[in-house]
Short mmCIF file of C-alpha atoms in Angstrom, two decimals:
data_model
loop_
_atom_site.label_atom_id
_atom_site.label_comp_id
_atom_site.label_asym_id
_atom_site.label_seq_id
_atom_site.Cartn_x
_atom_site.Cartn_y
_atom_site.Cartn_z
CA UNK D 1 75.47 119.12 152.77
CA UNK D 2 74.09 115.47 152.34
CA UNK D 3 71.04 117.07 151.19
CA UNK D 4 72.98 118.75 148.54
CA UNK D 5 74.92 116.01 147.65
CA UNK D 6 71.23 114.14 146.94
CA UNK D 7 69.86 116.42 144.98
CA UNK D 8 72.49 116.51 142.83
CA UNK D 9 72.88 112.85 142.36
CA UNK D 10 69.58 112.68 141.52
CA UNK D 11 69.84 115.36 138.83
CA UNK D 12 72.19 113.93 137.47
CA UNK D 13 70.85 110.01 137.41
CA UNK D 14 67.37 112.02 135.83
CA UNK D 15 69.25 113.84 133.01
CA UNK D 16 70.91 110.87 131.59
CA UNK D 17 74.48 111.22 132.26
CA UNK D 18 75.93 108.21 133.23
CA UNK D 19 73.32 106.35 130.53
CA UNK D 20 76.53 106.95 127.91
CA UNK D 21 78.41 104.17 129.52
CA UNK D 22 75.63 101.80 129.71
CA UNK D 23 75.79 100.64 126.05
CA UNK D 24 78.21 97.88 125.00
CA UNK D 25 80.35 99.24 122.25
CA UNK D 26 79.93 97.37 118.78
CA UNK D 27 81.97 94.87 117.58
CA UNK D 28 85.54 95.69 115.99
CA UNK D 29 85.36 94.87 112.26
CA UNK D 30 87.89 92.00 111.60
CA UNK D 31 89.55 91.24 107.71
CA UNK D 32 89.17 87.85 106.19
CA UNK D 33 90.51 86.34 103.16
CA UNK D 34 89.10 84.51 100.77
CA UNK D 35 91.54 81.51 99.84
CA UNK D 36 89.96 78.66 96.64
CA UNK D 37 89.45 75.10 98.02
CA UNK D 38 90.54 72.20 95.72
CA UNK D 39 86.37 72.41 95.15
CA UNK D 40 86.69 75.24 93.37
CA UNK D 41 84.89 76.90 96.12
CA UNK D 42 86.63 79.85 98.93
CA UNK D 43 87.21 79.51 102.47
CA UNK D 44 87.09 82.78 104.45
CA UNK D 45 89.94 82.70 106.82
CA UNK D 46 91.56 85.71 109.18
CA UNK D 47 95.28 84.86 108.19
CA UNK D 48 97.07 86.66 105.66
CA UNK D 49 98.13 84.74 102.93
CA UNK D 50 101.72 84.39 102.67
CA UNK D 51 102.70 86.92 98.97
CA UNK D 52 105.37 83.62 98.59
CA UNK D 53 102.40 81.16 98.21
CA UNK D 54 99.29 82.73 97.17
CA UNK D 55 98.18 85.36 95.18
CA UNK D 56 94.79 87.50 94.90
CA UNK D 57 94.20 86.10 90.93
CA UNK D 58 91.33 86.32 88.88
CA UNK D 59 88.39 84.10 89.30
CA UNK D 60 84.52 85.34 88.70
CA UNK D 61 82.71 85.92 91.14
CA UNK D 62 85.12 85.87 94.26
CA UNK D 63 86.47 88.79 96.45
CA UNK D 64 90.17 88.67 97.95
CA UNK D 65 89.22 90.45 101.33
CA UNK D 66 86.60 91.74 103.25
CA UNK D 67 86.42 93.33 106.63
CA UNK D 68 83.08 92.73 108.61
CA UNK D 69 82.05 92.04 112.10
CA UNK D 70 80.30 89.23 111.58
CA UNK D 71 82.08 85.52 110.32
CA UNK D 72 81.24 85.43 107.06
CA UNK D 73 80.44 82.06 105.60
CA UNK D 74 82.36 79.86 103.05
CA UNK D 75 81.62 80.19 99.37
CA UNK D 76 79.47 83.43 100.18
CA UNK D 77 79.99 86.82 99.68
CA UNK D 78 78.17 88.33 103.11
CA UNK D 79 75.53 91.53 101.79
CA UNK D 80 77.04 94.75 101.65
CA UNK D 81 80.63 93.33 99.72
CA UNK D 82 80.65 92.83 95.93
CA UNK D 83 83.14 90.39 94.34
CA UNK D 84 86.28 91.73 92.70
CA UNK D 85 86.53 88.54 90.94
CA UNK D 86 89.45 87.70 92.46
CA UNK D 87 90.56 85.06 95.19
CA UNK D 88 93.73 83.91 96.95
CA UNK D 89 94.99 80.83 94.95
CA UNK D 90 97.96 78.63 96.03
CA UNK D 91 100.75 79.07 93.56
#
C-alpha cells in the first residue's frame, strides 16, 4: 500500500500537477486619476475626485484615468494609455 501510495506521488510530482500553484498571481490593476497641479502639470493619485470639486475638463495632452499595475509617474502618461485630453481640475 505504501508502495502504491509512492508511486503515485511521484507521478504526480513528474507530470506537473501541483506546478499550477507555484506561480505568484500578477498584480491587480489599480485606477488612478490624474488631478492638474498649480504647475500646470498632473499628479496621479488613487482617490476619486470628489464630482462637487473637480471635474474631468479639457486640457491637451492629459488623460482623466487610467488603470495599471504599475504607479504611474507624475506628468506622464505610462505606455500603453493615450491622453483624452482631459484632466481633473479643481473647480
Amino acid at each position: 500500500m505504501k508502495k502504491i501510495r509512492m508511486g503515485l506521488m511521484a507521478i504526480v510530482a513528474l507530470s506537473g500537477v501541483g506546478s499550477a500553484f507555484a506561480f505568484s498571481p500578477k498584480p491587480q490593476a489599480t485606477t488612478y486619476y490624474a488631478r492638474q497641479t498649480l504647475n500646470n502639470g498632473f499628479h496621479w493619485t488613487q482617490t476619486v475626485p470628489n464630482p462637487d470639486t473637480a471635474q474631468c475638463l479639457t486640457e491637451t495632452g492629459r488623460v482623466c484615468q487610467i488603470s495599471t499595475s504599475t504607479a504611474p509617474k507624475d506628468d506622464e502618461i505610462p505606455a500603453g494609455h493615450s491622453s483624452t485630453n482631459h484632466v481633473f481640475v479643481t473647480l
